[in-house]
């Protein structure tokens, strides 16, 4: 059964240094107990350090699969738990990277819409203490998914996840990530998903041209 394993939140805090400067990020997230409010562009208790590139309606909630976390645990030779990749929702039984752009998730009293993959920045490397992590994450093609909030409400660990409204275009978040980061030949097709954020779709079409 598809279900929510944990809701994870975090506040900006130092994660390392770059060029001698302290870098802050909210990528270090930890599970919270009880019902959690989902409204506006955030999960209650969560925040972003740099809102120019993080957060907002099209990056309101980040989801990652526990199955992918287990894969990374084996790949990196270290135990990783919920929130390891800075995700707000650690889920089980959902192929998050295989989610179709525009599909809807219903959990608790909330409805979410899959809208784009994650394109991590250098802070992922700082989080894992590995400057190659950004490249490894890209090549692993397990990007996870950002979701926009369609209906506000509350969620909590253990909630069942129902997936419906899946578009028939078949463009997944993994395909979008592959088009942008690995295979430019896929850009035009991937950019055609109607639920993609307009700015991202426009950028993909420009690169395709």
PDB file of C-alpha atoms in Angstrom:
ATOM      1  CA  UNK A   1       0.000   0.000   0.000  1.00  0.00           C
ATOM      2  CA  UNK A   2       1.214   3.479  -0.862  1.00  0.00           C
ATOM      3  CA  UNK A   3       1.626   5.445   2.336  1.00  0.00           C
ATOM      4  CA  UNK A   4       3.354   8.351   3.984  1.00  0.00           C
ATOM      5  CA  UNK A   5       6.169   7.164   6.248  1.00  0.00           C
ATOM      6  CA  UNK A   6       7.143  10.526   7.692  1.00  0.00           C
ATOM      7  CA  UNK A   7       6.668  14.270   7.415  1.00  0.00           C
ATOM      8  CA  UNK A   8      10.034  16.048   7.618  1.00  0.00           C
ATOM      9  CA  UNK A   9      10.761  19.706   8.257  1.00  0.00           C
ATOM     10  CA  UNK A  10      13.804  21.865   8.782  1.00  0.00           C
ATOM     11  CA  UNK A  11      14.961  25.439   9.264  1.00  0.00           C
ATOM     12  CA  UNK A  12      17.987  27.108   7.661  1.00  0.00           C
ATOM     13  CA  UNK A  13      21.243  26.272   9.427  1.00  0.00           C
ATOM     14  CA  UNK A  14      24.941  26.134   8.514  1.00  0.00           C
ATOM     15  CA  UNK A  15      25.813  23.090   6.377  1.00  0.00           C
ATOM     16  CA  UNK A  16      29.410  23.908   5.429  1.00  0.00           C
ATOM     17  CA  UNK A  17      31.601  26.456   3.717  1.00  0.00           C
ATOM     18  CA  UNK A  18      32.134  27.532   0.143  1.00  0.00           C
ATOM     19  CA  UNK A  19      34.971  29.881  -0.792  1.00  0.00           C
ATOM     20  CA  UNK A  20      35.436  30.679   2.866  1.00  0.00           C
ATOM     21  CA  UNK A  21      31.819  31.653   3.444  1.00  0.00           C
ATOM     22  CA  UNK A  22      29.374  29.842   5.720  1.00  0.00           C
ATOM     23  CA  UNK A  23      26.566  28.287   3.690  1.00  0.00           C
ATOM     24  CA  UNK A  24      23.106  27.974   5.172  1.00  0.00           C
ATOM     25  CA  UNK A  25      20.457  25.521   4.038  1.00  0.00           C
ATOM     26  CA  UNK A  26      17.284  23.848   5.290  1.00  0.00           C
ATOM     27  CA  UNK A  27      18.245  20.583   3.591  1.00  0.00           C
ATOM     28  CA  UNK A  28      18.716  18.920   6.988  1.00  0.00           C
ATOM     29  CA  UNK A  29      15.152  17.862   7.776  1.00  0.00           C
ATOM     30  CA  UNK A  30      13.853  15.596  10.523  1.00  0.00           C
ATOM     31  CA  UNK A  31      10.556  13.763  11.054  1.00  0.00           C
ATOM     32  CA  UNK A  32       7.855  15.411  13.145  1.00  0.00           C
ATOM     33  CA  UNK A  33       5.047  13.677  14.999  1.00  0.00           C
ATOM     34  CA  UNK A  34       1.310  14.170  14.829  1.00  0.00           C
ATOM     35  CA  UNK A  35      -0.803  15.889  12.201  1.00  0.00           C
ATOM     36  CA  UNK A  36       0.947  18.608  10.234  1.00  0.00           C
ATOM     37  CA  UNK A  37      -0.683  21.521   8.433  1.00  0.00           C
ATOM     38  CA  UNK A  38      -0.006  21.904   4.705  1.00  0.00           C
ATOM     39  CA  UNK A  39      -0.942  25.347   3.417  1.00  0.00           C
ATOM     40  CA  UNK A  40       0.288  28.191   1.243  1.00  0.00           C
ATOM     41  CA  UNK A  41       3.620  27.043  -0.125  1.00  0.00           C
ATOM     42  CA  UNK A  42       4.929  25.022   2.798  1.00  0.00           C
ATOM     43  CA  UNK A  43       4.578  22.251   5.284  1.00  0.00           C
ATOM     44  CA  UNK A  44       4.126  23.782   8.727  1.00  0.00           C
ATOM     45  CA  UNK A  45       7.485  24.182  10.460  1.00  0.00           C
ATOM     46  CA  UNK A  46       9.498  24.027   7.233  1.00  0.00           C
ATOM     47  CA  UNK A  47      11.422  26.849   5.570  1.00  0.00           C
ATOM     48  CA  UNK A  48      13.992  27.620   2.871  1.00  0.00           C
ATOM     49  CA  UNK A  49      17.291  29.464   3.155  1.00  0.00           C
ATOM     50  CA  UNK A  50      17.268  30.975  -0.354  1.00  0.00           C
ATOM     51  CA  UNK A  51      13.768  31.595  -1.642  1.00  0.00           C
ATOM     52  CA  UNK A  52      15.049  32.833  -4.991  1.00  0.00           C
ATOM     53  CA  UNK A  53      15.657  29.222  -6.032  1.00  0.00           C
ATOM     54  CA  UNK A  54      13.857  27.139  -3.400  1.00  0.00           C
ATOM     55  CA  UNK A  55      10.251  26.978  -2.331  1.00  0.00           C
ATOM     56  CA  UNK A  56       7.300  28.724  -3.929  1.00  0.00           C
ATOM     57  CA  UNK A  57       4.076  27.251  -5.401  1.00  0.00           C
ATOM     58  CA  UNK A  58       5.882  24.892  -7.807  1.00  0.00           C
ATOM     59  CA  UNK A  59       8.355  23.674  -5.172  1.00  0.00           C
ATOM     60  CA  UNK A  60       6.042  23.682  -2.188  1.00  0.00           C
ATOM     61  CA  UNK A  61       6.671  20.090  -1.119  1.00  0.00           C
ATOM     62  CA  UNK A  62       9.450  17.670  -2.015  1.00  0.00           C
ATOM     63  CA  UNK A  63       8.789  13.932  -1.900  1.00  0.00           C
ATOM     64  CA  UNK A  64      11.264  11.068  -1.999  1.00  0.00           C
ATOM     65  CA  UNK A  65      10.721   7.319  -1.886  1.00  0.00           C
ATOM     66  CA  UNK A  66      11.964   5.171   0.988  1.00  0.00           C
ATOM     67  CA  UNK A  67      12.917   2.595  -1.651  1.00  0.00           C
ATOM     68  CA  UNK A  68      15.287   5.128  -3.223  1.00  0.00           C
ATOM     69  CA  UNK A  69      16.719   6.015   0.177  1.00  0.00           C
ATOM     70  CA  UNK A  70      17.416   2.302   0.713  1.00  0.00           C
ATOM     71  CA  UNK A  71      19.135   2.165  -2.687  1.00  0.00           C
ATOM     72  CA  UNK A  72      21.339   5.101  -1.710  1.00  0.00           C
ATOM     73  CA  UNK A  73      22.142   3.501   1.638  1.00  0.00           C
ATOM     74  CA  UNK A  74      23.545   0.494  -0.228  1.00  0.00           C
ATOM     75  CA  UNK A  75      25.266   2.684  -2.824  1.00  0.00           C
ATOM     76  CA  UNK A  76      26.971   4.898  -0.242  1.00  0.00           C
ATOM     77  CA  UNK A  77      27.584   2.197   2.355  1.00  0.00           C
ATOM     78  CA  UNK A  78      25.908   4.139   5.135  1.00  0.00           C
ATOM     79  CA  UNK A  79      22.539   4.052   6.794  1.00  0.00           C
ATOM     80  CA  UNK A  80      20.198   6.813   5.683  1.00  0.00           C
ATOM     81  CA  UNK A  81      16.845   7.622   7.209  1.00  0.00           C
ATOM     82  CA  UNK A  82      13.776   9.763   6.485  1.00  0.00           C
ATOM     83  CA  UNK A  83      14.651  13.288   5.413  1.00  0.00           C
ATOM     84  CA  UNK A  84      18.112  12.258   4.214  1.00  0.00           C
ATOM     85  CA  UNK A  85      17.658  14.090   0.923  1.00  0.00           C
ATOM     86  CA  UNK A  86      15.874  17.067   2.405  1.00  0.00           C
ATOM     87  CA  UNK A  87      12.474  15.718   1.453  1.00  0.00           C
ATOM     88  CA  UNK A  88       9.321  16.857   3.220  1.00  0.00           C
ATOM     89  CA  UNK A  89       7.538  13.582   2.525  1.00  0.00           C
ATOM     90  CA  UNK A  90       9.217  10.203   2.798  1.00  0.00           C
ATOM     91  CA  UNK A  91       6.839   7.794   1.092  1.00  0.00           C
ATOM     92  CA  UNK A  92       6.584   4.052   0.601  1.00  0.00           C
ATOM     93  CA  UNK A  93       5.038   2.123  -2.265  1.00  0.00           C
ATOM     94  CA  UNK A  94       5.121   5.093  -4.658  1.00  0.00           C
ATOM     95  CA  UNK A  95       7.453   5.302  -7.658  1.00  0.00           C
ATOM     96  CA  UNK A  96       8.134   8.971  -7.003  1.00  0.00           C
ATOM     97  CA  UNK A  97      10.665   9.507  -9.791  1.00  0.00           C
ATOM     98  CA  UNK A  98       8.331   7.600 -12.112  1.00  0.00           C
ATOM     99  CA  UNK A  99       5.410   9.876 -11.221  1.00  0.00           C
ATOM    100  CA  UNK A 100       3.724  11.488 -14.214  1.00  0.00           C
ATOM    101  CA  UNK A 101       3.847  15.283 -14.301  1.00  0.00           C
ATOM    102  CA  UNK A 102       0.352  16.469 -13.418  1.00  0.00           C
ATOM    103  CA  UNK A 103      -0.820  13.413 -11.474  1.00  0.00           C
ATOM    104  CA  UNK A 104      -2.615  14.078  -8.208  1.00  0.00           C
ATOM    105  CA  UNK A 105      -1.858  12.615  -4.781  1.00  0.00           C
ATOM    106  CA  UNK A 106      -4.485  12.539  -2.036  1.00  0.00           C
ATOM    107  CA  UNK A 107      -3.341  11.936   1.531  1.00  0.00           C
ATOM    108  CA  UNK A 108      -4.927  13.010   4.793  1.00  0.00           C
ATOM    109  CA  UNK A 109      -7.100  15.965   3.877  1.00  0.00           C
ATOM    110  CA  UNK A 110      -4.564  17.290   1.362  1.00  0.00           C
ATOM    111  CA  UNK A 111      -4.380  17.082  -2.419  1.00  0.00           C
ATOM    112  CA  UNK A 112      -1.061  17.615  -4.201  1.00  0.00           C
ATOM    113  CA  UNK A 113       0.007  17.747  -7.847  1.00  0.00           C
ATOM    114  CA  UNK A 114       3.308  16.448  -9.195  1.00  0.00           C
ATOM    115  CA  UNK A 115       4.936  19.272 -11.140  1.00  0.00           C
ATOM    116  CA  UNK A 116       8.702  18.822 -11.598  1.00  0.00           C
ATOM    117  CA  UNK A 117      11.833  16.905 -10.580  1.00  0.00           C
ATOM    118  CA  UNK A 118      14.473  18.136  -8.220  1.00  0.00           C
ATOM    119  CA  UNK A 119      17.592  19.680  -9.721  1.00  0.00           C
ATOM    120  CA  UNK A 120      19.912  19.810  -6.699  1.00  0.00           C
ATOM    121  CA  UNK A 121      22.564  22.433  -6.115  1.00  0.00           C
ATOM    122  CA  UNK A 122      26.004  22.215  -4.486  1.00  0.00           C
ATOM    123  CA  UNK A 123      24.395  22.095  -1.050  1.00  0.00           C
ATOM    124  CA  UNK A 124      23.578  18.428  -1.600  1.00  0.00           C
ATOM    125  CA  UNK A 125      27.321  17.781  -1.726  1.00  0.00           C
ATOM    126  CA  UNK A 126      27.803  19.709   1.506  1.00  0.00           C
ATOM    127  CA  UNK A 127      25.017  17.715   3.125  1.00  0.00           C
ATOM    128  CA  UNK A 128      26.733  14.424   2.281  1.00  0.00           C
ATOM    129  CA  UNK A 129      30.296  15.643   2.625  1.00  0.00           C
ATOM    130  CA  UNK A 130      30.962  14.587  -0.970  1.00  0.00           C
ATOM    131  CA  UNK A 131      31.606  17.121  -3.770  1.00  0.00           C
ATOM    132  CA  UNK A 132      30.758  14.396  -6.301  1.00  0.00           C
ATOM    133  CA  UNK A 133      27.304  13.841  -4.846  1.00  0.00           C
ATOM    134  CA  UNK A 134      25.656  16.273  -7.238  1.00  0.00           C
ATOM    135  CA  UNK A 135      26.933  14.306 -10.233  1.00  0.00           C
ATOM    136  CA  UNK A 136      26.100  10.971  -8.608  1.00  0.00           C
ATOM    137  CA  UNK A 137      22.569  12.119  -7.862  1.00  0.00           C
ATOM    138  CA  UNK A 138      22.049  13.226 -11.460  1.00  0.00           C
ATOM    139  CA  UNK A 139      23.368  10.007 -12.983  1.00  0.00           C
ATOM    140  CA  UNK A 140      21.352   7.828 -10.585  1.00  0.00           C
ATOM    141  CA  UNK A 141      18.170   9.255 -12.163  1.00  0.00           C
ATOM    142  CA  UNK A 142      16.244   9.126  -8.891  1.00  0.00           C
ATOM    143  CA  UNK A 143      15.351  12.827  -8.632  1.00  0.00           C
ATOM    144  CA  UNK A 144      12.222  12.636  -6.503  1.00  0.00           C
ATOM    145  CA  UNK A 145       9.345  15.007  -7.170  1.00  0.00           C
ATOM    146  CA  UNK A 146       8.232  18.484  -6.246  1.00  0.00           C
ATOM    147  CA  UNK A 147       4.515  18.891  -5.688  1.00  0.00           C
ATOM    148  CA  UNK A 148       2.256  21.922  -5.645  1.00  0.00           C
ATOM    149  CA  UNK A 149      -0.560  22.238  -3.128  1.00  0.00           C
ATOM    150  CA  UNK A 150      -3.979  21.880  -4.732  1.00  0.00           C
ATOM    151  CA  UNK A 151      -6.013  21.535  -1.539  1.00  0.00           C
ATOM    152  CA  UNK A 152      -4.747  22.591   1.871  1.00  0.00           C
ATOM    153  CA  UNK A 153      -5.244  20.444   4.931  1.00  0.00           C
ATOM    154  CA  UNK A 154      -3.395  18.143   7.309  1.00  0.00           C
ATOM    155  CA  UNK A 155      -1.231  15.058   6.884  1.00  0.00           C
ATOM    156  CA  UNK A 156       0.589  12.669   9.173  1.00  0.00           C
ATOM    157  CA  UNK A 157       2.794   9.592   9.146  1.00  0.00           C
ATOM    158  CA  UNK A 158       0.794   6.502   8.246  1.00  0.00           C
ATOM    159  CA  UNK A 159      -1.625   8.239   5.885  1.00  0.00           C
ATOM    160  CA  UNK A 160      -2.538   6.227   2.799  1.00  0.00           C
ATOM    161  CA  UNK A 161      -1.647   7.849  -0.529  1.00  0.00           C
ATOM    162  CA  UNK A 162      -4.180   7.624  -3.352  1.00  0.00           C
ATOM    163  CA  UNK A 163      -2.947   8.543  -6.811  1.00  0.00           C
ATOM    164  CA  UNK A 164      -5.457   9.670  -9.407  1.00  0.00           C
ATOM    165  CA  UNK A 165      -5.852  12.112 -12.252  1.00  0.00           C
ATOM    166  CA  UNK A 166      -2.759  10.678 -13.922  1.00  0.00           C
ATOM    167  CA  UNK A 167      -2.353  12.307 -17.381  1.00  0.00           C
ATOM    168  CA  UNK A 168      -1.959  10.003 -20.359  1.00  0.00           C
ATOM    169  CA  UNK A 169       1.028  11.890 -21.857  1.00  0.00           C
ATOM    170  CA  UNK A 170       3.346   9.648 -19.816  1.00  0.00           C
ATOM    171  CA  UNK A 171       5.995  12.301 -19.150  1.00  0.00           C
ATOM    172  CA  UNK A 172       7.538  11.491 -15.775  1.00  0.00           C
ATOM    173  CA  UNK A 173       9.647  13.632 -13.491  1.00  0.00           C
ATOM    174  CA  UNK A 174      12.567  11.286 -14.226  1.00  0.00           C
ATOM    175  CA  UNK A 175      12.145  11.935 -17.963  1.00  0.00           C
ATOM    176  CA  UNK A 176      12.147  15.700 -17.386  1.00  0.00           C
ATOM    177  CA  UNK A 177      15.299  15.414 -15.280  1.00  0.00           C
ATOM    178  CA  UNK A 178      16.982  13.258 -17.908  1.00  0.00           C
ATOM    179  CA  UNK A 179      16.054  15.726 -20.659  1.00  0.00           C
ATOM    180  CA  UNK A 180      17.460  18.720 -18.766  1.00  0.00           C
ATOM    181  CA  UNK A 181      20.579  17.104 -17.325  1.00  0.00           C
ATOM    182  CA  UNK A 182      21.574  14.209 -19.601  1.00  0.00           C
ATOM    183  CA  UNK A 183      19.807  13.889 -22.981  1.00  0.00           C
ATOM    184  CA  UNK A 184      18.921  17.140 -24.780  1.00  0.00           C
ATOM    185  CA  UNK A 185      17.178  15.130 -27.467  1.00  0.00           C
ATOM    186  CA  UNK A 186      14.313  14.594 -25.029  1.00  0.00           C
ATOM    187  CA  UNK A 187      13.786  18.271 -24.245  1.00  0.00           C
ATOM    188  CA  UNK A 188      11.025  19.066 -26.724  1.00  0.00           C
ATOM    189  CA  UNK A 189       8.928  16.068 -25.753  1.00  0.00           C
ATOM    190  CA  UNK A 190       9.466  16.524 -22.018  1.00  0.00           C
ATOM    191  CA  UNK A 191       8.587  20.230 -22.190  1.00  0.00           C
ATOM    192  CA  UNK A 192       5.120  19.400 -23.547  1.00  0.00           C
ATOM    193  CA  UNK A 193       3.747  18.242 -20.167  1.00  0.00           C
ATOM    194  CA  UNK A 194       1.018  20.837 -19.420  1.00  0.00           C
ATOM    195  CA  UNK A 195       1.537  20.831 -15.635  1.00  0.00           C
ATOM    196  CA  UNK A 196       5.233  21.754 -15.819  1.00  0.00           C
ATOM    197  CA  UNK A 197       6.018  25.192 -14.385  1.00  0.00           C
ATOM    198  CA  UNK A 198       5.945  27.704 -17.234  1.00  0.00           C
ATOM    199  CA  UNK A 199       9.472  28.976 -16.658  1.00  0.00           C
ATOM    200  CA  UNK A 200      10.966  25.500 -16.710  1.00  0.00           C
ATOM    201  CA  UNK A 201       9.044  24.504 -19.848  1.00  0.00           C
ATOM    202  CA  UNK A 202      10.151  27.685 -21.629  1.00  0.00           C
ATOM    203  CA  UNK A 203      13.778  27.098 -20.683  1.00  0.00           C
ATOM    204  CA  UNK A 204      13.577  23.524 -21.977  1.00  0.00           C
ATOM    205  CA  UNK A 205      12.107  24.676 -25.300  1.00  0.00           C
ATOM    206  CA  UNK A 206      14.840  27.291 -25.667  1.00  0.00           C
ATOM    207  CA  UNK A 207      17.517  24.659 -25.103  1.00  0.00           C
ATOM    208  CA  UNK A 208      15.808  22.311 -27.554  1.00  0.00           C
ATOM    209  CA  UNK A 209      15.856  25.003 -30.220  1.00  0.00           C
TER     210      UNK A 209
END
